[in-house]
CSV table of C-alpha atoms in Angstrom, one decimal:
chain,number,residue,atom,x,y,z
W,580,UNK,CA,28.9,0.0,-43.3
W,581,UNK,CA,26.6,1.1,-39.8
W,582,UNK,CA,23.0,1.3,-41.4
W,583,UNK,CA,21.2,4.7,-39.6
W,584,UNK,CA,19.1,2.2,-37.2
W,585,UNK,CA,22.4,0.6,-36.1
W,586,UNK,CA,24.3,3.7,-34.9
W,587,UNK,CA,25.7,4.0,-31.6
W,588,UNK,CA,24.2,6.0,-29.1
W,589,UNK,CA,27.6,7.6,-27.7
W,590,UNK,CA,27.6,10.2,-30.2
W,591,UNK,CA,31.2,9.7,-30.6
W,592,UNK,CA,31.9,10.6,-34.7
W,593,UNK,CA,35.3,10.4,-36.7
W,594,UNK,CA,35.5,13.3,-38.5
W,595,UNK,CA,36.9,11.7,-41.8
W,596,UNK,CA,34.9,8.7,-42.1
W,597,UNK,CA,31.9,8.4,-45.0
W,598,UNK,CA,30.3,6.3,-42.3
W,599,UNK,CA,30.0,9.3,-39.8
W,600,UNK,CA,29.4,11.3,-42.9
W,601,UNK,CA,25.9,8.9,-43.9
W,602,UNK,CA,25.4,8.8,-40.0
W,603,UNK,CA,24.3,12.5,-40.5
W,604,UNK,CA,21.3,11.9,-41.9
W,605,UNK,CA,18.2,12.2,-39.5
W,606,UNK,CA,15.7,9.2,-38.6
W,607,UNK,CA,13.1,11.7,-39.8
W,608,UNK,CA,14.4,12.1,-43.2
W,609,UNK,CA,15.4,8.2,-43.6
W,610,UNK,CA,11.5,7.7,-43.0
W,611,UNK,CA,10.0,10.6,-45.1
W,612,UNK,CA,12.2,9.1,-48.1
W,613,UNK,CA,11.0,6.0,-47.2
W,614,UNK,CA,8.1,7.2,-47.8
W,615,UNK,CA,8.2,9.5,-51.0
W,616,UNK,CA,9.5,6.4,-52.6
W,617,UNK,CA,6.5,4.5,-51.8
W,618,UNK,CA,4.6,7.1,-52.9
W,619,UNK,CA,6.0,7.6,-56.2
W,620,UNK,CA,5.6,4.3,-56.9
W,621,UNK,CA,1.8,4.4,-56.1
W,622,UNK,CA,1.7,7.1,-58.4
W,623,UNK,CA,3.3,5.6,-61.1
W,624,UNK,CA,1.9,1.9,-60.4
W,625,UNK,CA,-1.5,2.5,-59.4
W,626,UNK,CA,-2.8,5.9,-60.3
W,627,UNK,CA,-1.5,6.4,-63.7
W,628,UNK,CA,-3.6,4.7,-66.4
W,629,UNK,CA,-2.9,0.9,-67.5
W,630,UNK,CA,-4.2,1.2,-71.1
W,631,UNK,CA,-1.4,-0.1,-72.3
W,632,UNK,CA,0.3,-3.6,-70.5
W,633,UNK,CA,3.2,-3.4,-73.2
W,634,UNK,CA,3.9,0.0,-71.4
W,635,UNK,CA,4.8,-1.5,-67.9
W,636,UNK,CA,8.7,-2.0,-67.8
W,637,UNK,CA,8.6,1.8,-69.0
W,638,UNK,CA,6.5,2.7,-66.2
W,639,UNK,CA,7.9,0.3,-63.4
W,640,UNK,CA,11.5,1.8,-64.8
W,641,UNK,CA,10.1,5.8,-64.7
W,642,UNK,CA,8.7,4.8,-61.2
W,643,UNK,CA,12.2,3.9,-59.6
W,644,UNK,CA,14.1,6.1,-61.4
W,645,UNK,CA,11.7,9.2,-60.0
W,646,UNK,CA,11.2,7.7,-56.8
W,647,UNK,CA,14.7,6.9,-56.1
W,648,UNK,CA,15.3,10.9,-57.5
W,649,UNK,CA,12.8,12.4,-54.9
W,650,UNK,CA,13.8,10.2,-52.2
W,651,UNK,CA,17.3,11.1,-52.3
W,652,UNK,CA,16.4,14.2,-52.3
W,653,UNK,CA,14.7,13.9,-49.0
W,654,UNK,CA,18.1,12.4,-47.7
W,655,UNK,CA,20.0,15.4,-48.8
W,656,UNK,CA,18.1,17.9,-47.6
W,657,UNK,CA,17.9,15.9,-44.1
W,658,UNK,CA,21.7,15.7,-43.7
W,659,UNK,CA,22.1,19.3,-44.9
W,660,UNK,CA,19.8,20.3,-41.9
W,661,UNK,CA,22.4,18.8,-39.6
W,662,UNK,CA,25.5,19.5,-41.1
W,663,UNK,CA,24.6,23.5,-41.2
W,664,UNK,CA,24.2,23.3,-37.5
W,665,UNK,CA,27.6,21.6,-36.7
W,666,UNK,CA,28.9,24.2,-39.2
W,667,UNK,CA,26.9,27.1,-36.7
W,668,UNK,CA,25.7,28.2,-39.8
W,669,UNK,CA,22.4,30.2,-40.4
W,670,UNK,CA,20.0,26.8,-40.3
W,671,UNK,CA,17.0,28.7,-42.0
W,672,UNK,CA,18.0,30.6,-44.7
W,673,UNK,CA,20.2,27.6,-45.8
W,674,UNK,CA,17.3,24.8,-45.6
W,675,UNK,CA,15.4,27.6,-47.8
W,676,UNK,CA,17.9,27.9,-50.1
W,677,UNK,CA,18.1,23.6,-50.3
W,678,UNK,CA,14.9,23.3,-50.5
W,679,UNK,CA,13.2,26.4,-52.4
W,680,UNK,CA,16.2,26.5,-55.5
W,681,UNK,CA,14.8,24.0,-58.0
W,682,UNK,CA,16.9,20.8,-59.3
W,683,UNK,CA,19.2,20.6,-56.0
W,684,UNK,CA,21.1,23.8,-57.2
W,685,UNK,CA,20.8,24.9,-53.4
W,686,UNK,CA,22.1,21.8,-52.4
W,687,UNK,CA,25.0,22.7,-54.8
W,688,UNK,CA,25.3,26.2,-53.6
W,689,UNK,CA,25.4,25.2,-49.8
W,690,UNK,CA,28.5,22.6,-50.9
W,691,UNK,CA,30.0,25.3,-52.1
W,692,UNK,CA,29.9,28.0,-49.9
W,693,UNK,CA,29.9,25.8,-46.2
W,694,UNK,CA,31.9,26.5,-43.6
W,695,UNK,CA,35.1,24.6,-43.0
W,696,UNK,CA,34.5,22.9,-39.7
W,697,UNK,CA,36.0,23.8,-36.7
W,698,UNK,CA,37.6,21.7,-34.0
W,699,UNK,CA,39.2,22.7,-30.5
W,700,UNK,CA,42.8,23.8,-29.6
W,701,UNK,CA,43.8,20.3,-27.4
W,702,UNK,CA,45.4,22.8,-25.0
W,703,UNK,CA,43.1,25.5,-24.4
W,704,UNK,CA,39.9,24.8,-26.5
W,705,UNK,CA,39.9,27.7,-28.7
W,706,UNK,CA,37.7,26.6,-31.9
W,707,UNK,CA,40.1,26.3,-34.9
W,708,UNK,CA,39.7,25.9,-38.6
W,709,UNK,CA,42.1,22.9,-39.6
W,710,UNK,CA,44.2,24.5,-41.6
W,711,UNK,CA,46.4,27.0,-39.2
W,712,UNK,CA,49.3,25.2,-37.4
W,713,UNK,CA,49.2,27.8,-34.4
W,714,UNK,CA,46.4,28.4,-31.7
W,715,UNK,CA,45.9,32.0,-31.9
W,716,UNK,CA,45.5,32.0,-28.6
W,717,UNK,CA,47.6,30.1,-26.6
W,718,UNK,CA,50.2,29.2,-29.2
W,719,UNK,CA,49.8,25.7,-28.9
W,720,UNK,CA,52.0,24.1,-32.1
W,721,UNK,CA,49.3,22.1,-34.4
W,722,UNK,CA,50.8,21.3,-37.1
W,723,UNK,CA,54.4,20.7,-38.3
W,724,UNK,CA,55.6,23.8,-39.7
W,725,UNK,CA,59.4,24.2,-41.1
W,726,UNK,CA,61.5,26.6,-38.7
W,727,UNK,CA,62.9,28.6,-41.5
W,728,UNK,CA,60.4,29.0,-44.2
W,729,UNK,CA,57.1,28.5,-41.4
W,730,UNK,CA,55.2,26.6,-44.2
W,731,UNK,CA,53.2,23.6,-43.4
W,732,UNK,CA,55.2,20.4,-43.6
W,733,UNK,CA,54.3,16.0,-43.6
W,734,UNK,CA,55.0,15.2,-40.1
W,735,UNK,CA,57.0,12.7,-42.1
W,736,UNK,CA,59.0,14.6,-43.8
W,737,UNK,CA,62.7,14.9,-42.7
W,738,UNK,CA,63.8,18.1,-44.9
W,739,UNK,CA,61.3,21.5,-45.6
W,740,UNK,CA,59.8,20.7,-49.3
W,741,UNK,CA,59.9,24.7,-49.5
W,742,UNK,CA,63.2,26.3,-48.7
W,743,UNK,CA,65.3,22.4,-47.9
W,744,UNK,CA,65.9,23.1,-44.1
W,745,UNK,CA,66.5,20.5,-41.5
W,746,UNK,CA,63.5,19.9,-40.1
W,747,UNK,CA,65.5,17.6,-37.5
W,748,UNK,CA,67.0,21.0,-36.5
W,749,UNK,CA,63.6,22.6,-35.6
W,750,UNK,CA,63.4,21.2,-32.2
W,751,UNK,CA,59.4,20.1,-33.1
W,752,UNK,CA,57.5,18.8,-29.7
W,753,UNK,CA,57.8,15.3,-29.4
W,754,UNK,CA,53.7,14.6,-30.4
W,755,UNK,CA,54.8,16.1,-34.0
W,756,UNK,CA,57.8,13.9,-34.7
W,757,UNK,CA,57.6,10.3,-36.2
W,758,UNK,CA,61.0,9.7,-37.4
W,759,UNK,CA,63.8,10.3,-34.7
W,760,UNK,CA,67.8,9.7,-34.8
């Protein structure tokens, strides 16, 4: 795993990786949960009253346990401020919602109702969702669809799993075939 302070400076992401995915998360938000976590466990460590020493695994348990809570918290919200901007969506009403709706229910809300993301057409740059097989545009073949039926297919797949046409028969661009006679 790349740890935050050991990402590469290219910017260059894969889009499926949990790695890019963790790489999200701002330097600003790493250190403020940093930091809540070390506060927490002030609070629970130092300010709270020590009356009672038989009382300190509870209180050394409640203090990571809260501060661990809160601090991932702080990660969340800082990787939901980036990932509403690649999204292009609405970057302050969503942090509101994160942030004002109590118990991370605007966290949950915002997983829910995101944007897919979008990537370019390779042939004339048109931003796509991933799931249509045809630019709309320039009608640039994305995917492998089956030349009967039009459904999506595998690229492996030697027979349409819909309607059981050739999909040898097809003529498919060379870039969408694996398996050739």
């Amino acid at each position: 795993m790349t740890m935050p302070w050991m990402r590469s400076s290219d910017g260059a992401r894969n889009a499926g990786s949990g790695e890019d995915e963790l790489g999200m998360i701002p330097n600003w938000s790493i250190v403020l949960a940093i930091v809540v976590f070390g506060a927490i466990q002030y609070l629970f460590n130092g300010v709270l009253p020590h009356r009672h020493h038989e009382m300190l695994p509870m209180r050394l348990l409640m203090g990571y346990s809260w501060g661990t809570a809160f601090a991932t918290y702080v990660l969340l919200v800082g990787y939901v401020s980036r990932d509403v901007k690649r999204r292009r969506m609405p970057a302050g009403l969503w942090m509101l919602i994160v942030v004002v709706m109590p118990g991370g229910i605007g966290a949950v809300v915002y997983f829910l109702l995101r944007q897919p993301l979008l990537s370019p057409c390779p042939h004339c740059s048109t931003e796509l969702a991933s799931n249509v097989h045809f630019c709309p545009q320039c009608q640039f073949q994305l995917a492998p669809v089956c030349g009967r039926c039009f459904r999506g297919v595998e690229i492996t797949d030697v027979y349409c799993a819909n309607c059981g046409h050739d999909l040898a028969a097809d003529q498919a661009p060379s870039r969408l075939r694996v398996y050739s006679d």
